[in-house]
mmCIF file of C-alpha atoms in Angstrom:
data_model
loop_
_atom_site.group_PDB
_atom_site.id
_atom_site.type_symbol
_atom_site.label_atom_id
_atom_site.label_comp_id
_atom_site.label_asym_id
_atom_site.label_seq_id
_atom_site.Cartn_x
_atom_site.Cartn_y
_atom_site.Cartn_z
ATOM 1 C CA UNK A 103 62.852 -66.863 127.209
ATOM 2 C CA UNK A 104 61.884 -63.143 128.010
ATOM 3 C CA UNK A 105 61.366 -62.559 132.138
ATOM 4 C CA UNK A 106 59.823 -59.424 133.254
ATOM 5 C CA UNK A 107 60.943 -58.701 136.598
ATOM 6 C CA UNK A 108 58.648 -56.176 136.743
ATOM 7 C CA UNK A 109 55.925 -58.160 136.618
ATOM 8 C CA UNK A 110 57.494 -60.343 138.310
ATOM 9 C CA UNK A 111 57.833 -58.485 141.398
ATOM 10 C CA UNK A 112 54.331 -56.538 140.749
ATOM 11 C CA UNK A 113 55.991 -52.991 140.273
ATOM 12 C CA UNK A 114 55.433 -50.079 137.736
ATOM 13 C CA UNK A 115 59.130 -49.335 136.048
ATOM 14 C CA UNK A 116 59.433 -46.244 137.573
ATOM 15 C CA UNK A 117 59.630 -47.807 141.099
ATOM 16 C CA UNK A 118 62.183 -46.510 143.339
ATOM 17 C CA UNK A 119 64.906 -48.770 144.940
ATOM 18 C CA UNK A 120 62.717 -48.604 148.371
ATOM 19 C CA UNK A 121 59.358 -49.666 146.336
ATOM 20 C CA UNK A 122 62.058 -52.094 145.173
ATOM 21 C CA UNK A 123 63.433 -53.368 148.562
ATOM 22 C CA UNK A 124 60.005 -53.411 149.885
ATOM 23 C CA UNK A 125 58.597 -55.348 147.597
ATOM 24 C CA UNK A 126 61.565 -58.257 147.240
ATOM 25 C CA UNK A 127 61.059 -58.322 151.305
ATOM 26 C CA UNK A 128 56.828 -59.018 151.175
ATOM 27 C CA UNK A 129 57.590 -61.686 148.482
ATOM 28 C CA UNK A 130 60.340 -63.423 149.400
ATOM 29 C CA UNK A 131 58.653 -64.040 153.275
ATOM 30 C CA UNK A 132 55.308 -64.712 150.962
ATOM 31 C CA UNK A 133 57.415 -68.008 148.728
ATOM 32 C CA UNK A 134 59.631 -68.776 150.830
ATOM 33 C CA UNK A 135 59.837 -72.542 150.880
ATOM 34 C CA UNK A 136 60.123 -72.812 154.194
ATOM 35 C CA UNK A 137 57.011 -71.253 155.123
ATOM 36 C CA UNK A 138 54.552 -71.240 152.477
ATOM 37 C CA UNK A 139 52.090 -73.949 153.055
ATOM 38 C CA UNK A 140 49.406 -73.436 150.192
ATOM 39 C CA UNK A 141 51.579 -74.672 147.081
ATOM 40 C CA UNK A 142 53.448 -77.160 147.220
ATOM 41 C CA UNK A 143 57.782 -76.715 147.836
ATOM 42 C CA UNK A 144 58.435 -77.069 143.874
ATOM 43 C CA UNK A 145 56.323 -74.327 143.149
ATOM 44 C CA UNK A 146 57.276 -71.994 146.093
ATOM 45 C CA UNK A 147 60.557 -72.936 145.571
ATOM 46 C CA UNK A 148 60.678 -71.361 141.644
ATOM 47 C CA UNK A 149 58.623 -68.350 142.654
ATOM 48 C CA UNK A 150 61.163 -67.620 145.322
ATOM 49 C CA UNK A 151 64.069 -68.436 142.922
ATOM 50 C CA UNK A 152 62.040 -65.889 140.067
ATOM 51 C CA UNK A 153 61.694 -63.038 142.727
ATOM 52 C CA UNK A 154 65.389 -63.157 143.707
ATOM 53 C CA UNK A 155 66.263 -62.989 140.161
ATOM 54 C CA UNK A 156 64.515 -60.205 139.251
ATOM 55 C CA UNK A 157 65.428 -58.255 142.169
ATOM 56 C CA UNK A 158 69.044 -59.013 142.030
ATOM 57 C CA UNK A 159 68.813 -56.948 138.716
ATOM 58 C CA UNK A 160 66.576 -54.223 139.684
ATOM 59 C CA UNK A 161 68.416 -53.314 142.558
ATOM 60 C CA UNK A 162 71.321 -52.612 140.532
ATOM 61 C CA UNK A 163 71.747 -49.771 138.579
ATOM 62 C CA UNK A 164 73.554 -50.810 135.926
ATOM 63 C CA UNK A 165 71.697 -54.274 135.346
ATOM 64 C CA UNK A 166 68.097 -52.080 135.409
ATOM 65 C CA UNK A 167 68.930 -49.817 132.927
ATOM 66 C CA UNK A 168 70.196 -52.768 130.459
ATOM 67 C CA UNK A 169 67.020 -54.924 131.452
ATOM 68 C CA UNK A 170 65.442 -51.602 130.716
ATOM 69 C CA UNK A 171 66.498 -51.051 127.250
ATOM 70 C CA UNK A 172 67.446 -54.889 126.140
ATOM 71 C CA UNK A 173 64.426 -57.028 128.179
ATOM 72 C CA UNK A 174 65.785 -60.074 129.893
ATOM 73 C CA UNK A 175 67.471 -61.922 127.019
ATOM 74 C CA UNK A 176 69.399 -59.135 125.990
ATOM 75 C CA UNK A 177 70.882 -58.317 129.611
ATOM 76 C CA UNK A 178 72.176 -62.208 129.576
ATOM 77 C CA UNK A 179 73.211 -62.689 125.951
ATOM 78 C CA UNK A 180 75.440 -58.999 126.289
ATOM 79 C CA UNK A 181 75.683 -56.383 124.029
ATOM 80 C CA UNK A 182 78.688 -54.407 122.613
ATOM 81 C CA UNK A 183 79.609 -50.919 124.383
ATOM 82 C CA UNK A 184 80.644 -47.918 122.637
ATOM 83 C CA UNK A 185 84.655 -48.695 123.677
ATOM 84 C CA UNK A 186 83.494 -52.087 122.192
ATOM 85 C CA UNK A 187 83.447 -53.985 125.119
ATOM 86 C CA UNK A 188 80.299 -55.764 126.162
ATOM 87 C CA UNK A 189 78.050 -55.299 128.398
ATOM 88 C CA UNK A 190 75.547 -57.387 130.530
ATOM 89 C CA UNK A 191 76.999 -60.927 130.057
ATOM 90 C CA UNK A 192 74.560 -61.968 133.404
ATOM 91 C CA UNK A 193 73.310 -65.176 134.496
ATOM 92 C CA UNK A 194 71.626 -65.998 138.006
ATOM 93 C CA UNK A 195 74.122 -67.878 140.226
ATOM 94 C CA UNK A 196 73.238 -66.599 144.081
ATOM 95 C CA UNK A 197 71.552 -68.484 146.299
ATOM 96 C CA UNK A 198 68.005 -67.115 147.016
ATOM 97 C CA UNK A 199 67.958 -68.048 150.620
ATOM 98 C CA UNK A 200 71.323 -66.962 151.401
ATOM 99 C CA UNK A 201 70.033 -63.355 149.966
ATOM 100 C CA UNK A 202 67.053 -63.133 152.140
ATOM 101 C CA UNK A 203 68.877 -63.733 154.777
ATOM 102 C CA UNK A 204 70.745 -60.556 154.135
ATOM 103 C CA UNK A 205 68.036 -58.647 152.736
ATOM 104 C CA UNK A 206 65.651 -59.643 155.615
ATOM 105 C CA UNK A 207 67.945 -59.088 158.278
ATOM 106 C CA UNK A 208 66.607 -62.754 159.469
ATOM 107 C CA UNK A 209 67.841 -66.747 159.227
ATOM 108 C CA UNK A 210 64.119 -67.513 159.582
ATOM 109 C CA UNK A 211 61.408 -66.208 157.623
ATOM 110 C CA UNK A 212 58.579 -66.925 160.745
ATOM 111 C CA UNK A 213 57.690 -63.483 162.487
ATOM 112 C CA UNK A 214 60.177 -60.461 162.745
ATOM 113 C CA UNK A 215 63.764 -59.768 163.648
ATOM 114 C CA UNK A 216 64.892 -61.567 166.498
ATOM 115 C CA UNK A 217 68.011 -61.216 169.090
ATOM 116 C CA UNK A 218 69.418 -64.428 169.809
ATOM 117 C CA UNK A 219 65.572 -65.944 170.206
ATOM 118 C CA UNK A 220 62.206 -64.435 170.119
ATOM 119 C CA UNK A 221 61.061 -61.548 169.495
ATOM 120 C CA UNK A 222 60.872 -60.498 173.312
ATOM 121 C CA UNK A 223 64.455 -60.728 173.406
ATOM 122 C CA UNK A 224 64.593 -63.778 174.653
ATOM 123 C CA UNK A 225 68.252 -65.386 174.325
ATOM 124 C CA UNK A 226 66.742 -68.546 174.380
ATOM 125 C CA UNK A 227 65.469 -69.942 170.751
ATOM 126 C CA UNK A 228 68.023 -71.262 167.706
ATOM 127 C CA UNK A 229 67.770 -67.733 165.439
ATOM 128 C CA UNK A 230 69.904 -64.869 165.617
ATOM 129 C CA UNK A 231 70.029 -60.892 164.688
ATOM 130 C CA UNK A 232 71.163 -60.125 161.299
ATOM 131 C CA UNK A 233 72.168 -56.298 160.962
ATOM 132 C CA UNK A 234 70.258 -54.187 158.473
ATOM 133 C CA UNK A 235 72.371 -54.247 155.159
ATOM 134 C CA UNK A 236 75.456 -51.890 155.493
ATOM 135 C CA UNK A 237 76.534 -49.119 152.587
ATOM 136 C CA UNK A 238 80.256 -51.201 152.954
ATOM 137 C CA UNK A 239 81.202 -53.278 150.446
ATOM 138 C CA UNK A 240 83.476 -55.701 149.787
ATOM 139 C CA UNK A 241 85.913 -55.575 146.852
ATOM 140 C CA UNK A 242 85.382 -58.192 144.359
ATOM 141 C CA UNK A 243 86.528 -61.297 144.150
ATOM 142 C CA UNK A 244 88.529 -61.499 140.193
ATOM 143 C CA UNK A 245 89.242 -64.461 138.549
ATOM 144 C CA UNK A 246 90.646 -65.178 135.267
ATOM 145 C CA UNK A 247 88.673 -67.625 132.574
ATOM 146 C CA UNK A 248 91.355 -68.876 129.780
ATOM 147 C CA UNK A 249 89.872 -69.555 126.831
ATOM 148 C CA UNK A 250 90.654 -70.315 123.311
ATOM 149 C CA UNK A 251 89.316 -68.057 120.590
ATOM 150 C CA UNK A 252 87.585 -71.047 119.081
ATOM 151 C CA UNK A 253 85.737 -71.776 122.410
ATOM 152 C CA UNK A 254 84.936 -68.403 121.475
ATOM 153 C CA UNK A 255 83.800 -68.879 118.130
ATOM 154 C CA UNK A 256 81.387 -71.689 118.811
ATOM 155 C CA UNK A 257 80.729 -71.043 122.964
ATOM 156 C CA UNK A 258 81.245 -73.254 125.723
ATOM 157 C CA UNK A 259 80.773 -74.577 128.853
ATOM 158 C CA UNK A 260 83.365 -73.631 131.337
ATOM 159 C CA UNK A 261 83.708 -75.075 134.921
ATOM 160 C CA UNK A 262 85.125 -73.104 137.043
ATOM 161 C CA UNK A 263 86.527 -73.536 140.927
ATOM 162 C CA UNK A 264 86.630 -70.346 142.730
ATOM 163 C CA UNK A 265 88.369 -69.956 146.382
ATOM 164 C CA UNK A 266 85.999 -67.560 148.439
ATOM 165 C CA UNK A 267 86.437 -66.372 152.048
ATOM 166 C CA UNK A 268 83.794 -67.353 153.918
ATOM 167 C CA UNK A 269 81.973 -67.090 157.370
ATOM 168 C CA UNK A 270 81.586 -70.075 159.670
ATOM 169 C CA UNK A 271 78.050 -70.185 161.201
ATOM 170 C CA UNK A 272 79.024 -68.040 164.691
ATOM 171 C CA UNK A 273 79.830 -65.472 162.150
ATOM 172 C CA UNK A 274 83.583 -64.391 163.484
ATOM 173 C CA UNK A 275 85.661 -67.405 162.559
ATOM 174 C CA UNK A 276 86.312 -67.428 158.265
ATOM 175 C CA UNK A 277 86.912 -69.892 155.907
ATOM 176 C CA UNK A 278 88.092 -70.843 152.678
ATOM 177 C CA UNK A 279 85.621 -72.866 150.195
ATOM 178 C CA UNK A 280 85.388 -73.940 147.080
ATOM 179 C CA UNK A 281 82.663 -72.625 144.840
ATOM 180 C CA UNK A 282 81.887 -74.735 141.687
ATOM 181 C CA UNK A 283 80.532 -72.986 139.059
ATOM 182 C CA UNK A 284 79.290 -73.470 134.957
ATOM 183 C CA UNK A 285 80.025 -70.672 133.241
ATOM 184 C CA UNK A 286 78.683 -70.524 129.864
ATOM 185 C CA UNK A 287 80.735 -68.920 127.432
ATOM 186 C CA UNK A 288 78.404 -67.124 124.482
ATOM 187 C CA UNK A 289 79.556 -67.404 120.970
ATOM 188 C CA UNK A 290 81.059 -63.626 120.288
ATOM 189 C CA UNK A 291 82.776 -63.111 123.833
ATOM 190 C CA UNK A 292 85.747 -61.049 123.494
ATOM 191 C CA UNK A 293 88.889 -60.934 125.514
ATOM 192 C CA UNK A 294 88.122 -58.896 128.674
ATOM 193 C CA UNK A 295 83.875 -59.935 128.659
ATOM 194 C CA UNK A 296 83.208 -59.397 132.359
ATOM 195 C CA UNK A 297 80.646 -61.777 134.118
ATOM 196 C CA UNK A 298 79.773 -60.839 137.755
ATOM 197 C CA UNK A 299 77.833 -62.991 140.606
ATOM 198 C CA UNK A 300 76.494 -60.725 143.332
ATOM 199 C CA UNK A 301 77.070 -61.804 146.690
ATOM 200 C CA UNK A 302 79.594 -64.682 145.676
ATOM 201 C CA UNK A 303 82.706 -63.405 146.300
ATOM 202 C CA UNK A 304 84.019 -62.888 149.774
ATOM 203 C CA UNK A 305 83.455 -62.395 153.364
ATOM 204 C CA UNK A 306 85.791 -59.826 155.451
ATOM 205 C CA UNK A 307 83.044 -58.112 157.933
ATOM 206 C CA UNK A 308 80.589 -60.167 160.016
ATOM 207 C CA UNK A 309 77.294 -59.384 158.755
ATOM 208 C CA UNK A 310 78.829 -57.148 155.284
ATOM 209 C CA UNK A 311 77.193 -58.266 152.305
ATOM 210 C CA UNK A 312 79.463 -60.316 150.391
ATOM 211 C CA UNK A 313 81.876 -59.017 147.562
ATOM 212 C CA UNK A 314 80.692 -60.311 144.340
ATOM 213 C CA UNK A 315 82.639 -62.643 141.983
ATOM 214 C CA UNK A 316 84.118 -61.580 138.368
ATOM 215 C CA UNK A 317 85.214 -63.537 135.858
ATOM 216 C CA UNK A 318 87.055 -62.441 133.207
ATOM 217 C CA UNK A 319 87.605 -63.605 130.108
ATOM 218 C CA UNK A 320 91.365 -64.187 128.548
ATOM 219 C CA UNK A 321 91.968 -66.042 125.446
ATOM 220 C CA UNK A 322 94.511 -67.800 125.108
ATOM 221 C CA UNK A 323 96.339 -70.085 122.063
ATOM 222 C CA UNK A 324 94.495 -73.244 120.771
ATOM 223 C CA UNK A 325 96.376 -76.146 123.051
ATOM 224 C CA UNK A 326 99.235 -73.898 123.676
ATOM 225 C CA UNK A 327 99.913 -72.767 120.366
ATOM 226 C CA UNK A 328 99.377 -69.832 118.304
ATOM 227 C CA UNK A 329 95.864 -69.389 116.128
ATOM 228 C CA UNK A 330 96.003 -68.631 112.557
ATOM 229 C CA UNK A 331 92.914 -66.064 113.155
ATOM 230 C CA UNK A 332 93.549 -62.801 114.658
ATOM 231 C CA UNK A 333 90.668 -60.852 116.143
ATOM 232 C CA UNK A 334 89.993 -57.442 115.425
ATOM 233 C CA UNK A 335 86.605 -56.519 116.547
ATOM 234 C CA UNK A 336 84.098 -58.972 114.996
ATOM 235 C CA UNK A 337 86.130 -59.729 112.236
ATOM 236 C CA UNK A 338 88.691 -62.408 111.827
ATOM 237 C CA UNK A 339 91.872 -61.600 110.259
ATOM 238 C CA UNK A 340 93.442 -64.692 108.641
ATOM 239 C CA UNK A 341 97.130 -64.421 107.088
ATOM 240 C CA UNK A 342 98.111 -66.909 104.266
ATOM 241 C CA UNK A 343 101.272 -67.434 103.102
ATOM 242 C CA UNK A 344 101.618 -67.567 99.410
ATOM 243 C CA UNK A 345 104.329 -68.455 96.921
ATOM 244 C CA UNK A 346 105.395 -65.518 94.557
ATOM 245 C CA UNK A 347 104.450 -67.991 91.781
ATOM 246 C CA UNK A 348 100.610 -68.032 93.289
ATOM 247 C CA UNK A 349 100.585 -64.578 94.008
ATOM 248 C CA UNK A 350 101.561 -63.234 90.562
ATOM 249 C CA UNK A 351 99.485 -66.250 88.573
ATOM 250 C CA UNK A 352 96.399 -66.900 91.032
ATOM 251 C CA UNK A 353 95.532 -70.312 92.983
ATOM 252 C CA UNK A 354 93.181 -70.937 95.899
ATOM 253 C CA UNK A 355 93.010 -69.716 99.505
ATOM 254 C CA UNK A 356 92.262 -73.055 101.188
ATOM 255 C CA UNK A 357 91.212 -72.008 104.914
ATOM 256 C CA UNK A 358 89.977 -74.295 108.052
ATOM 257 C CA UNK A 359 87.295 -72.185 110.107
ATOM 258 C CA UNK A 360 87.507 -72.287 113.730
ATOM 259 C CA UNK A 361 84.958 -75.198 113.729
ATOM 260 C CA UNK A 362 87.001 -77.105 111.611
ATOM 261 C CA UNK A 363 85.571 -76.709 108.047
ATOM 262 C CA UNK A 364 87.560 -75.916 105.175
ATOM 263 C CA UNK A 365 86.563 -72.562 103.297
ATOM 264 C CA UNK A 366 88.039 -72.509 99.996
ATOM 265 C CA UNK A 367 88.814 -68.567 98.353
ATOM 266 C CA UNK A 368 89.546 -68.576 94.504
ATOM 267 C CA UNK A 369 91.999 -64.976 93.972
ATOM 268 C CA UNK A 370 92.551 -65.263 90.247
ATOM 269 C CA UNK A 371 93.686 -61.558 90.734
ATOM 270 C CA UNK A 372 97.885 -60.567 91.314
ATOM 271 C CA UNK A 373 97.908 -60.676 95.303
ATOM 272 C CA UNK A 374 100.170 -58.239 95.941
ATOM 273 C CA UNK A 375 101.971 -57.178 99.283
ATOM 274 C CA UNK A 376 99.260 -55.422 100.893
ATOM 275 C CA UNK A 377 96.485 -57.396 99.023
ATOM 276 C CA UNK A 378 93.158 -58.089 101.390
ATOM 277 C CA UNK A 379 90.370 -60.395 100.373
ATOM 278 C CA UNK A 380 87.403 -60.178 102.618
ATOM 279 C CA UNK A 381 84.515 -62.632 103.368
ATOM 280 C CA UNK A 382 81.310 -61.454 104.583
ATOM 281 C CA UNK A 383 79.656 -62.979 107.535
ATOM 282 C CA UNK A 384 82.580 -65.615 108.246
ATOM 283 C CA UNK A 385 84.392 -63.526 111.716
ATOM 284 C CA UNK A 386 82.522 -64.086 115.076
ATOM 285 C CA UNK A 387 79.188 -63.333 115.942
ATOM 286 C CA UNK A 388 78.193 -59.882 117.091
ATOM 287 C CA UNK A 389 76.294 -58.650 120.098
ATOM 288 C CA UNK A 390 73.184 -58.987 118.711
ATOM 289 C CA UNK A 391 72.980 -62.539 118.363
ATOM 290 C CA UNK A 392 72.262 -63.086 114.609
ATOM 291 C CA UNK A 393 75.192 -61.423 112.503
ATOM 292 C CA UNK A 394 78.424 -61.878 111.899
ATOM 293 C CA UNK A 395 82.017 -59.976 111.287
ATOM 294 C CA UNK A 396 83.937 -60.735 108.143
ATOM 295 C CA UNK A 397 87.113 -62.868 107.819
ATOM 296 C CA UNK A 398 89.602 -61.129 106.191
ATOM 297 C CA UNK A 399 92.004 -63.087 104.123
ATOM 298 C CA UNK A 400 95.853 -61.030 103.947
ATOM 299 C CA UNK A 401 98.676 -62.478 101.640
ATOM 300 C CA UNK A 402 102.233 -63.094 102.742
ATOM 301 C CA UNK A 403 104.322 -63.644 99.977
ATOM 302 C CA UNK A 404 107.341 -65.708 99.828
ATOM 303 C CA UNK A 405 110.048 -63.994 97.464
ATOM 304 C CA UNK A 406 112.905 -66.462 96.542
ATOM 305 C CA UNK A 407 116.122 -65.916 98.168
ATOM 306 C CA UNK A 408 118.429 -65.846 94.855
ATOM 307 C CA UNK A 409 117.990 -66.199 91.821
ATOM 308 C CA UNK A 410 120.712 -67.453 88.865
ATOM 309 C CA UNK A 411 120.699 -65.114 85.865
ATOM 310 C CA UNK A 412 118.913 -67.060 83.822
ATOM 311 C CA UNK A 413 116.332 -66.861 86.193
ATOM 312 C CA UNK A 414 116.015 -63.214 86.322
ATOM 313 C CA UNK A 415 116.233 -62.952 82.666
ATOM 314 C CA UNK A 416 113.295 -64.588 81.970
ATOM 315 C CA UNK A 417 111.343 -62.861 85.006
ATOM 316 C CA UNK A 418 112.536 -59.570 83.255
ATOM 317 C CA UNK A 419 111.321 -60.748 79.867
ATOM 318 C CA UNK A 420 107.583 -61.786 81.105
ATOM 319 C CA UNK A 421 107.797 -58.225 83.298
ATOM 320 C CA UNK A 422 108.831 -56.362 80.129
ATOM 321 C CA UNK A 423 106.371 -58.227 78.119
ATOM 322 C CA UNK A 424 103.236 -57.234 80.763
ATOM 323 C CA UNK A 425 104.395 -53.701 79.891
ATOM 324 C CA UNK A 426 103.931 -53.453 75.850
#
């Protein structure tokens, strides 16, 4: 469903970065599930998460630019860039409470930022001081996600376990924790497609926002074997082995599609070594989410290893008759 992130934050499309941050702090405090006493906890959590997602998009210049041009659905689906790389493919997986703590400079929404206690500077109390965000950035944590061409053709859900470094509550000691993510593989994604989860990577320095987690698609063979298809952009190339007799006399190609169904292609003409057949709309799903590329059938002609004298005479006569 299409979302208007500007409307969620009650901002004009010309809003500055500072206005976006200020409005996020105001609305996230308003809808914080631990503070809001007007609405139910369920309603508060929904709005709290919506505000966090809107801020994550509009606070990132690249995501904001894609949203401004293609809307939230285009941002999430991804669009094909000039060099063929997929831009976008966004999914909101950040913990809204973690974002609130990083952005609002406190662990609790009740009152102002505190130093180991209350606003008067007392060291008593459960809350701690969290300095404002720094300009320093933690390097992204990159993990490869292996997908078959079949999975990229039909789409899939990959359950990913990411090991990342995180601070304990004392903000001094680090430990390695497992982060479970269900990644939706969209039909048409390519080798090298990257999906970024803001703030879901490693924590390196106390009170510096965690780095991003980047999941990068890597295409592998089907069940450890090479796929009969080769991908070229949105097109699929299928190499068909054919005997010399069938290449000369005509035949029917039976192609097993990536979804397992059979495509029958009649080839009545002579198929030479450089002959190709292009089947429209039988390729990979394009970035618009509607149209598909083509399937290109190439012919690998199997010549006999040797011919006896009588066979050579028959071939010679047949070819000479064609030339008359």
